[in-house]
Each structure stands twice: as structure tokens, then as C-alpha cells.
Amino acid sequence: MTPAAFGIARQLVLDRFPDTRAAWLGGSVVIGTATATSDLDITVLLAGPPAPYRESLRHKGWPVELFVQSENSIAHFRAADQAARRPATARLIGRSRILLDADGSGERLREDCVRELSAGPKALSDKELQAMRYGVTDLLDDLAGAQDVNERLAIAVTLWQATSHLLLTAAGHWSGGGKWLHREVAHFDELGGTTFASALADGMRAVALGEIRSMVDIVTAVLDRVGGRLFEGYRANGPG
């Protein structure tokens, strides 16, 4: 991260939020994965209104995403992220540089988010695992039976997402969405010496070129790690 990015982010917070309790700069510019289109992800902690809200803007040549929070809203979003096993809020604060810390809450909340990230998500229940195995199995059958090339590609993308999420959460690893889903699978590979991230990506590319075998093989390998395919005998009860 360049000193200029840090200084621009800090001054923006000072100018717009003079009563801020704390502020953090997170995202790609901090963790070292920034690209030419990366923005400044700034989380701001206020004592109350106008928080919480989110705003997108451009400041001194940088696209900026502002996440203006209260302690209650941070707790709300962290709980929702924990339930989804996708720790977006904890990442933004836990993997950050502190811009301002007026009352110690900046360091306190960052350390708390670091502990949350290190602990990992809650374990899947048997019901959740069965539902995910069934969903991936169903998509795999759809891929095998699809005749339209565009349908196959759409199924392959959805199958990549569902398989990656199954792989990660069944192993007690955080998941994500979009680029973060790929990054989490790559991190999983680094920890375990596996190659699922590249194999799943190669499988999608192969489907785009008209070949499904490699995608079928890698998805089947993931299913085999968590109990195998599941269709016959699967039952999900409705509400009430």
C-alpha cells in the first residue's frame, strides 16, 4: 500500500466525519492484491446516526467504498456473515490499517475480528451438509445432461460456486463470493497442499470449450471428500 493511499483515506475520514470513533482502511490496497481498478474500502465507526449506511464515491482520483457503521451494526453484519460463513465485515476490519482511533475501539475491534477470522466459521450441521451435497449432485447431473452450450456454461459457473462453497465450509474454512471465493479456495490449497482452485477454474474453461469431463472429475473429487453424491433418499422438510 502506498503512503498516498493511506493519507488520502485518512484525510477523507477527518473531513467528512470529525466525530468518528475509529476508522479502518481494508481491502485490496492493504492486503497487497490491488489492481488498476481497486478502490479504497473504508470502514468508519460512529457513535450513532447517520450510521449505518454505505456510500460509493470518488475522491482525489480514487474510487471509494464507505461503510459507515455503529457498534450495533458491525455486530449485526458480523453475525449475518458468520451465518453465511462469508466474513466480509471481519475481513474489512481484521485485515486493515487503522486510520483513526479516538477511543481505543479501532484496535479493540480489529483484534476481535482477527480472532474471528482465525477461529473460522461454525461447523456445518448434518442437515446443511446433506443439502449442499444434494445441490452439487443435482448441478452435476444438469451439466452432464445439458445439450445447449450456453446452458452448460451457465451451469458450470454455478457448479463452481456451489462446489467451492461445499469444499470450504465442510472443511471448516471461510468461504466468499466472486473473487473472494477463488481466493479462499486458493488459500485452502496453500494450507493443505491441494490444487482445487486451479482444477475448478480449468474445469470451467474446459466447459466453455465444449468438454465437461474435467469439471465432472474435480466436482466428483470434492463430493467424495464429504460423503459422495447424494440424490436418492434425500429429503428436506418444509416449514411448519
PDB file of C-alpha atoms in Angstrom:
ATOM      1  CA  MET A   1       0.000   0.000   0.000  1.00  0.00           C
ATOM      2  CA  THR A   2       1.302   3.431  -0.923  1.00  0.00           C
ATOM      3  CA  PRO A   3       1.556   6.113   1.768  1.00  0.00           C
ATOM      4  CA  ALA A   4      -0.508   8.327  -0.530  1.00  0.00           C
ATOM      5  CA  ALA A   5      -3.478   5.938  -0.401  1.00  0.00           C
ATOM      6  CA  PHE A   6      -3.339   5.831   3.400  1.00  0.00           C
ATOM      7  CA  GLY A   7      -3.075   9.617   3.672  1.00  0.00           C
ATOM      8  CA  ILE A   8      -5.926  10.226   1.236  1.00  0.00           C
ATOM      9  CA  ALA A   9      -8.169   7.784   3.087  1.00  0.00           C
ATOM     10  CA  ARG A  10      -7.347   9.264   6.484  1.00  0.00           C
ATOM     11  CA  GLN A  11      -7.955  12.829   5.373  1.00  0.00           C
ATOM     12  CA  LEU A  12     -11.276  11.858   3.813  1.00  0.00           C
ATOM     13  CA  VAL A  13     -12.422  10.463   7.164  1.00  0.00           C
ATOM     14  CA  LEU A  14     -11.217  13.557   9.040  1.00  0.00           C
ATOM     15  CA  ASP A  15     -13.018  15.878   6.625  1.00  0.00           C
ATOM     16  CA  ARG A  16     -16.319  14.026   6.459  1.00  0.00           C
ATOM     17  CA  PHE A  17     -16.555  12.506   9.927  1.00  0.00           C
ATOM     18  CA  PRO A  18     -15.000  14.819  12.526  1.00  0.00           C
ATOM     19  CA  ASP A  19     -16.700  12.894  15.355  1.00  0.00           C
ATOM     20  CA  THR A  20     -15.561   9.446  14.234  1.00  0.00           C
ATOM     21  CA  ARG A  21     -14.636   6.980  16.959  1.00  0.00           C
ATOM     22  CA  ALA A  22     -12.453   4.869  14.662  1.00  0.00           C
ATOM     23  CA  ALA A  23     -11.801   4.168  11.002  1.00  0.00           C
ATOM     24  CA  TRP A  24     -10.049   1.377   9.112  1.00  0.00           C
ATOM     25  CA  LEU A  25      -8.688   1.049   5.584  1.00  0.00           C
ATOM     26  CA  GLY A  26      -9.103  -2.504   4.333  1.00  0.00           C
ATOM     27  CA  GLY A  27      -9.432  -4.430   1.097  1.00  0.00           C
ATOM     28  CA  SER A  28      -7.023  -4.997  -1.754  1.00  0.00           C
ATOM     29  CA  VAL A  29      -4.845  -1.921  -1.232  1.00  0.00           C
ATOM     30  CA  VAL A  30      -3.949  -3.197   2.243  1.00  0.00           C
ATOM     31  CA  ILE A  31      -3.561  -6.930   1.627  1.00  0.00           C
ATOM     32  CA  GLY A  32      -1.465  -6.428  -1.499  1.00  0.00           C
ATOM     33  CA  THR A  33      -3.840  -7.567  -4.259  1.00  0.00           C
ATOM     34  CA  ALA A  34      -4.777  -4.157  -5.658  1.00  0.00           C
ATOM     35  CA  THR A  35      -5.326  -3.719  -9.388  1.00  0.00           C
ATOM     36  CA  ALA A  36      -5.768  -0.657 -11.591  1.00  0.00           C
ATOM     37  CA  THR A  37      -9.482  -0.616 -10.724  1.00  0.00           C
ATOM     38  CA  SER A  38      -9.214  -1.252  -6.973  1.00  0.00           C
ATOM     39  CA  ASP A  39     -10.964   1.116  -4.610  1.00  0.00           C
ATOM     40  CA  LEU A  40     -10.367   2.324  -1.077  1.00  0.00           C
ATOM     41  CA  ASP A  41     -12.501   0.265   1.304  1.00  0.00           C
ATOM     42  CA  ILE A  42     -13.006   2.482   4.354  1.00  0.00           C
ATOM     43  CA  THR A  43     -14.994   1.431   7.410  1.00  0.00           C
ATOM     44  CA  VAL A  44     -15.970   4.269   9.741  1.00  0.00           C
ATOM     45  CA  LEU A  45     -17.276   3.790  13.286  1.00  0.00           C
ATOM     46  CA  LEU A  46     -19.688   6.440  14.610  1.00  0.00           C
ATOM     47  CA  ALA A  47     -21.479   6.633  17.940  1.00  0.00           C
ATOM     48  CA  GLY A  48     -24.881   6.621  16.214  1.00  0.00           C
ATOM     49  CA  PRO A  49     -26.794   8.224  13.306  1.00  0.00           C
ATOM     50  CA  PRO A  50     -26.287   8.832  10.459  1.00  0.00           C
ATOM     51  CA  ALA A  51     -24.728   5.368  10.730  1.00  0.00           C
ATOM     52  CA  PRO A  52     -25.281   2.797   9.438  1.00  0.00           C
ATOM     53  CA  TYR A  53     -25.123   3.343   5.691  1.00  0.00           C
ATOM     54  CA  ARG A  54     -22.937   2.563   2.703  1.00  0.00           C
ATOM     55  CA  GLU A  55     -21.811   5.089   0.096  1.00  0.00           C
ATOM     56  CA  SER A  56     -19.760   4.910  -3.091  1.00  0.00           C
ATOM     57  CA  LEU A  57     -17.855   7.988  -4.284  1.00  0.00           C
ATOM     58  CA  ARG A  58     -14.705   9.190  -5.989  1.00  0.00           C
ATOM     59  CA  HIS A  59     -12.097  11.174  -4.053  1.00  0.00           C
ATOM     60  CA  LYS A  60      -8.775  12.544  -5.322  1.00  0.00           C
ATOM     61  CA  GLY A  61      -8.721  10.085  -8.206  1.00  0.00           C
ATOM     62  CA  TRP A  62      -9.681   7.049  -6.098  1.00  0.00           C
ATOM     63  CA  PRO A  63     -12.974   5.156  -6.174  1.00  0.00           C
ATOM     64  CA  VAL A  64     -14.050   4.844  -2.544  1.00  0.00           C
ATOM     65  CA  GLU A  65     -16.428   2.476  -0.767  1.00  0.00           C
ATOM     66  CA  LEU A  66     -17.507   3.898   2.592  1.00  0.00           C
ATOM     67  CA  PHE A  67     -19.003   1.545   5.178  1.00  0.00           C
ATOM     68  CA  VAL A  68     -20.308   3.841   7.903  1.00  0.00           C
ATOM     69  CA  GLN A  69     -21.127   1.766  10.969  1.00  0.00           C
ATOM     70  CA  SER A  70     -22.129   1.815  14.607  1.00  0.00           C
ATOM     71  CA  GLU A  71     -21.031  -0.900  17.044  1.00  0.00           C
ATOM     72  CA  ASN A  72     -24.516  -2.394  16.798  1.00  0.00           C
ATOM     73  CA  SER A  73     -24.447  -2.503  13.000  1.00  0.00           C
ATOM     74  CA  ILE A  74     -20.963  -4.050  12.987  1.00  0.00           C
ATOM     75  CA  ALA A  75     -22.224  -6.752  15.337  1.00  0.00           C
ATOM     76  CA  HIS A  76     -25.293  -7.285  13.119  1.00  0.00           C
ATOM     77  CA  PHE A  77     -23.299  -7.693   9.919  1.00  0.00           C
ATOM     78  CA  ARG A  78     -20.700  -9.908  11.566  1.00  0.00           C
ATOM     79  CA  ALA A  79     -23.462 -12.210  12.811  1.00  0.00           C
ATOM     80  CA  ALA A  80     -25.030 -12.345   9.343  1.00  0.00           C
ATOM     81  CA  ASP A  81     -21.622 -13.017   7.775  1.00  0.00           C
ATOM     82  CA  GLN A  82     -20.947 -15.759  10.310  1.00  0.00           C
ATOM     83  CA  ALA A  83     -24.259 -17.422   9.441  1.00  0.00           C
ATOM     84  CA  ALA A  84     -23.342 -17.297   5.742  1.00  0.00           C
ATOM     85  CA  ARG A  85     -19.724 -18.292   6.510  1.00  0.00           C
ATOM     86  CA  ARG A  86     -18.545 -15.327   4.421  1.00  0.00           C
ATOM     87  CA  PRO A  87     -16.777 -12.861   6.753  1.00  0.00           C
ATOM     88  CA  ALA A  88     -16.869  -9.686   4.670  1.00  0.00           C
ATOM     89  CA  THR A  89     -17.078  -7.306   7.629  1.00  0.00           C
ATOM     90  CA  ALA A  90     -14.469  -9.143   9.687  1.00  0.00           C
ATOM     91  CA  ARG A  91     -12.114  -9.098   6.704  1.00  0.00           C
ATOM     92  CA  LEU A  92     -12.504  -5.356   6.185  1.00  0.00           C
ATOM     93  CA  ILE A  93     -11.701  -4.609   9.820  1.00  0.00           C
ATOM     94  CA  GLY A  94      -9.459  -7.526  10.771  1.00  0.00           C
ATOM     95  CA  ARG A  95      -7.184  -7.156   7.732  1.00  0.00           C
ATOM     96  CA  SER A  96      -6.872  -3.404   7.848  1.00  0.00           C
ATOM     97  CA  ARG A  97      -4.722  -0.416   8.664  1.00  0.00           C
ATOM     98  CA  ILE A  98      -6.202   1.789  11.358  1.00  0.00           C
ATOM     99  CA  LEU A  99      -6.798   5.290  10.013  1.00  0.00           C
ATOM    100  CA  LEU A 100      -8.102   6.829  13.239  1.00  0.00           C
ATOM    101  CA  ASP A 101      -8.708   5.534  16.760  1.00  0.00           C
ATOM    102  CA  ALA A 102     -10.156   8.138  19.106  1.00  0.00           C
ATOM    103  CA  ASP A 103     -11.214   5.861  21.966  1.00  0.00           C
ATOM    104  CA  GLY A 104      -9.399   2.547  21.543  1.00  0.00           C
ATOM    105  CA  SER A 105     -12.297   0.924  19.699  1.00  0.00           C
ATOM    106  CA  GLY A 106     -10.289   0.778  16.475  1.00  0.00           C
ATOM    107  CA  GLU A 107      -7.649  -1.568  17.870  1.00  0.00           C
ATOM    108  CA  ARG A 108     -10.152  -3.461  20.037  1.00  0.00           C
ATOM    109  CA  LEU A 109     -12.499  -4.268  17.169  1.00  0.00           C
ATOM    110  CA  ARG A 110      -9.675  -5.078  14.787  1.00  0.00           C
ATOM    111  CA  GLU A 111      -8.217  -7.597  17.240  1.00  0.00           C
ATOM    112  CA  ASP A 112     -11.675  -9.089  17.774  1.00  0.00           C
ATOM    113  CA  CYS A 113     -12.121  -9.520  14.017  1.00  0.00           C
ATOM    114  CA  VAL A 114      -8.662 -11.083  13.723  1.00  0.00           C
ATOM    115  CA  ARG A 115      -9.703 -13.662  16.340  1.00  0.00           C
ATOM    116  CA  GLU A 116     -12.924 -14.340  14.455  1.00  0.00           C
ATOM    117  CA  LEU A 117     -11.079 -14.890  11.187  1.00  0.00           C
ATOM    118  CA  SER A 118      -8.555 -17.176  12.867  1.00  0.00           C
ATOM    119  CA  ALA A 119     -11.281 -19.243  14.558  1.00  0.00           C
ATOM    120  CA  GLY A 120     -13.065 -19.977  11.293  1.00  0.00           C
ATOM    121  CA  PRO A 121     -16.797 -20.448  10.722  1.00  0.00           C
ATOM    122  CA  LYS A 122     -19.159 -22.631  12.713  1.00  0.00           C
ATOM    123  CA  ALA A 123     -19.265 -26.264  11.617  1.00  0.00           C
ATOM    124  CA  LEU A 124     -21.875 -27.404   9.113  1.00  0.00           C
ATOM    125  CA  SER A 125     -24.795 -29.313  10.560  1.00  0.00           C
ATOM    126  CA  ASP A 126     -25.647 -32.702   9.058  1.00  0.00           C
ATOM    127  CA  LYS A 127     -28.733 -31.119   7.508  1.00  0.00           C
ATOM    128  CA  GLU A 128     -26.702 -28.332   5.896  1.00  0.00           C
ATOM    129  CA  LEU A 129     -24.090 -30.748   4.573  1.00  0.00           C
ATOM    130  CA  GLN A 130     -26.720 -33.019   3.045  1.00  0.00           C
ATOM    131  CA  ALA A 131     -28.459 -30.085   1.385  1.00  0.00           C
ATOM    132  CA  MET A 132     -25.186 -28.875  -0.113  1.00  0.00           C
ATOM    133  CA  ARG A 133     -24.211 -32.356  -1.322  1.00  0.00           C
ATOM    134  CA  TYR A 134     -27.632 -32.727  -2.922  1.00  0.00           C
ATOM    135  CA  GLY A 135     -27.371 -29.311  -4.597  1.00  0.00           C
ATOM    136  CA  VAL A 136     -23.969 -30.055  -6.093  1.00  0.00           C
ATOM    137  CA  THR A 137     -25.082 -33.521  -7.225  1.00  0.00           C
ATOM    138  CA  ASP A 138     -28.134 -32.033  -8.939  1.00  0.00           C
ATOM    139  CA  LEU A 139     -25.999 -29.438 -10.744  1.00  0.00           C
ATOM    140  CA  LEU A 140     -23.554 -32.135 -11.796  1.00  0.00           C
ATOM    141  CA  ASP A 141     -26.396 -34.130 -13.364  1.00  0.00           C
ATOM    142  CA  ASP A 142     -27.637 -30.955 -15.087  1.00  0.00           C
ATOM    143  CA  LEU A 143     -24.162 -30.413 -16.544  1.00  0.00           C
ATOM    144  CA  ALA A 144     -23.945 -33.977 -17.810  1.00  0.00           C
ATOM    145  CA  GLY A 145     -27.340 -33.746 -19.485  1.00  0.00           C
ATOM    146  CA  ALA A 146     -27.166 -30.238 -20.939  1.00  0.00           C
ATOM    147  CA  GLN A 147     -27.174 -30.050 -24.742  1.00  0.00           C
ATOM    148  CA  ASP A 148     -27.113 -26.287 -25.203  1.00  0.00           C
ATOM    149  CA  VAL A 149     -23.574 -24.889 -24.991  1.00  0.00           C
ATOM    150  CA  ASN A 150     -24.696 -21.708 -23.267  1.00  0.00           C
ATOM    151  CA  GLU A 151     -26.683 -23.675 -20.691  1.00  0.00           C
ATOM    152  CA  ARG A 152     -23.633 -25.823 -19.973  1.00  0.00           C
ATOM    153  CA  LEU A 153     -21.507 -22.744 -19.345  1.00  0.00           C
ATOM    154  CA  ALA A 154     -24.118 -21.205 -17.020  1.00  0.00           C
ATOM    155  CA  ILE A 155     -24.386 -24.493 -15.097  1.00  0.00           C
ATOM    156  CA  ALA A 156     -20.590 -24.755 -14.857  1.00  0.00           C
ATOM    157  CA  VAL A 157     -20.285 -21.301 -13.258  1.00  0.00           C
ATOM    158  CA  THR A 158     -22.999 -22.118 -10.712  1.00  0.00           C
ATOM    159  CA  LEU A 159     -21.397 -25.508 -10.108  1.00  0.00           C
ATOM    160  CA  TRP A 160     -18.002 -23.883  -9.479  1.00  0.00           C
ATOM    161  CA  GLN A 161     -19.574 -21.639  -6.854  1.00  0.00           C
ATOM    162  CA  ALA A 162     -21.535 -24.405  -5.122  1.00  0.00           C
ATOM    163  CA  THR A 163     -18.621 -26.857  -5.178  1.00  0.00           C
ATOM    164  CA  SER A 164     -16.157 -24.307  -3.835  1.00  0.00           C
ATOM    165  CA  HIS A 165     -18.534 -23.354  -1.034  1.00  0.00           C
ATOM    166  CA  LEU A 166     -19.069 -27.027  -0.175  1.00  0.00           C
ATOM    167  CA  LEU A 167     -15.334 -27.764  -0.169  1.00  0.00           C
ATOM    168  CA  LEU A 168     -14.517 -24.853   2.108  1.00  0.00           C
ATOM    169  CA  THR A 169     -17.347 -24.963   4.608  1.00  0.00           C
ATOM    170  CA  ALA A 170     -17.254 -28.725   5.025  1.00  0.00           C
ATOM    171  CA  ALA A 171     -13.597 -28.331   5.990  1.00  0.00           C
ATOM    172  CA  GLY A 172     -14.295 -25.531   8.492  1.00  0.00           C
ATOM    173  CA  HIS A 173     -12.809 -22.878   6.216  1.00  0.00           C
ATOM    174  CA  TRP A 174     -14.273 -19.462   5.437  1.00  0.00           C
ATOM    175  CA  SER A 175     -16.000 -19.049   2.086  1.00  0.00           C
ATOM    176  CA  GLY A 176     -16.692 -15.973  -0.008  1.00  0.00           C
ATOM    177  CA  GLY A 177     -18.261 -14.615  -3.161  1.00  0.00           C
ATOM    178  CA  GLY A 178     -16.811 -13.703  -6.537  1.00  0.00           C
ATOM    179  CA  LYS A 179     -13.051 -13.202  -6.427  1.00  0.00           C
ATOM    180  CA  TRP A 180     -13.061 -13.893  -2.685  1.00  0.00           C
ATOM    181  CA  LEU A 181     -14.423 -17.376  -3.303  1.00  0.00           C
ATOM    182  CA  HIS A 182     -11.487 -18.164  -5.585  1.00  0.00           C
ATOM    183  CA  ARG A 183      -9.069 -16.588  -3.113  1.00  0.00           C
ATOM    184  CA  GLU A 184     -10.388 -18.666  -0.240  1.00  0.00           C
ATOM    185  CA  VAL A 185     -10.073 -21.889  -2.249  1.00  0.00           C
ATOM    186  CA  ALA A 186      -6.523 -20.889  -3.204  1.00  0.00           C
ATOM    187  CA  HIS A 187      -5.778 -20.247   0.492  1.00  0.00           C
ATOM    188  CA  PHE A 188      -7.273 -23.644   1.337  1.00  0.00           C
ATOM    189  CA  ASP A 189      -4.897 -25.177  -1.229  1.00  0.00           C
ATOM    190  CA  GLU A 190      -1.910 -23.379   0.292  1.00  0.00           C
ATOM    191  CA  LEU A 191      -2.738 -24.787   3.711  1.00  0.00           C
ATOM    192  CA  GLY A 192      -3.407 -28.328   2.557  1.00  0.00           C
ATOM    193  CA  GLY A 193      -1.151 -28.786  -0.460  1.00  0.00           C
ATOM    194  CA  THR A 194      -4.106 -29.309  -2.806  1.00  0.00           C
ATOM    195  CA  THR A 195      -4.923 -27.824  -6.231  1.00  0.00           C
ATOM    196  CA  PHE A 196      -8.682 -27.369  -6.156  1.00  0.00           C
ATOM    197  CA  ALA A 197      -8.645 -23.682  -7.133  1.00  0.00           C
ATOM    198  CA  SER A 198      -6.800 -24.248 -10.394  1.00  0.00           C
ATOM    199  CA  ALA A 199      -8.614 -27.515 -11.146  1.00  0.00           C
ATOM    200  CA  LEU A 200     -12.049 -25.911 -10.746  1.00  0.00           C
ATOM    201  CA  ALA A 201     -11.034 -22.926 -12.870  1.00  0.00           C
ATOM    202  CA  ASP A 202      -9.598 -25.250 -15.532  1.00  0.00           C
ATOM    203  CA  GLY A 203     -12.843 -27.215 -15.448  1.00  0.00           C
ATOM    204  CA  MET A 204     -14.895 -24.113 -16.207  1.00  0.00           C
ATOM    205  CA  ARG A 205     -12.576 -23.165 -19.068  1.00  0.00           C
ATOM    206  CA  ALA A 206     -12.898 -26.681 -20.478  1.00  0.00           C
ATOM    207  CA  VAL A 207     -16.689 -26.487 -20.368  1.00  0.00           C
ATOM    208  CA  ALA A 208     -16.515 -23.221 -22.333  1.00  0.00           C
ATOM    209  CA  LEU A 209     -14.541 -25.131 -24.974  1.00  0.00           C
ATOM    210  CA  GLY A 210     -17.097 -27.953 -25.099  1.00  0.00           C
ATOM    211  CA  GLU A 211     -15.538 -30.560 -22.756  1.00  0.00           C
ATOM    212  CA  ILE A 212     -17.156 -31.423 -19.416  1.00  0.00           C
ATOM    213  CA  ARG A 213     -15.065 -34.379 -18.226  1.00  0.00           C
ATOM    214  CA  SER A 214     -12.521 -32.384 -16.240  1.00  0.00           C
ATOM    215  CA  MET A 215     -15.272 -30.423 -14.459  1.00  0.00           C
ATOM    216  CA  VAL A 216     -17.130 -33.623 -13.647  1.00  0.00           C
ATOM    217  CA  ASP A 217     -13.940 -35.202 -12.283  1.00  0.00           C
ATOM    218  CA  ILE A 218     -12.978 -32.341  -9.956  1.00  0.00           C
ATOM    219  CA  VAL A 219     -16.524 -31.880  -8.641  1.00  0.00           C
ATOM    220  CA  THR A 220     -16.770 -35.610  -8.017  1.00  0.00           C
ATOM    221  CA  ALA A 221     -13.467 -35.471  -6.137  1.00  0.00           C
ATOM    222  CA  VAL A 222     -14.859 -32.757  -3.873  1.00  0.00           C
ATOM    223  CA  LEU A 223     -18.057 -34.712  -3.281  1.00  0.00           C
ATOM    224  CA  ASP A 224     -16.039 -37.810  -2.392  1.00  0.00           C
ATOM    225  CA  ARG A 225     -14.291 -35.837   0.363  1.00  0.00           C
ATOM    226  CA  VAL A 226     -17.595 -35.074   2.077  1.00  0.00           C
ATOM    227  CA  GLY A 227     -19.568 -38.291   1.678  1.00  0.00           C
ATOM    228  CA  GLY A 228     -20.132 -38.585  -2.067  1.00  0.00           C
ATOM    229  CA  ARG A 229     -23.023 -37.821  -4.373  1.00  0.00           C
ATOM    230  CA  LEU A 230     -26.449 -37.515  -2.798  1.00  0.00           C
ATOM    231  CA  PHE A 231     -29.761 -37.835  -4.602  1.00  0.00           C
ATOM    232  CA  GLU A 232     -31.760 -40.952  -3.851  1.00  0.00           C
ATOM    233  CA  GLY A 233     -33.118 -40.845  -0.313  1.00  0.00           C
ATOM    234  CA  TYR A 234     -32.516 -37.126   0.197  1.00  0.00           C
ATOM    235  CA  ARG A 235     -35.405 -35.416   1.974  1.00  0.00           C
ATOM    236  CA  ALA A 236     -35.854 -31.835   3.116  1.00  0.00           C
ATOM    237  CA  ASN A 237     -38.818 -30.947   5.292  1.00  0.00           C
ATOM    238  CA  GLY A 238     -40.706 -27.731   4.693  1.00  0.00           C
ATOM    239  CA  PRO A 239     -41.565 -25.065   7.266  1.00  0.00           C
ATOM    240  CA  GLY A 240     -44.218 -25.649   9.892  1.00  0.00           C
TER     241      GLY A 240
END
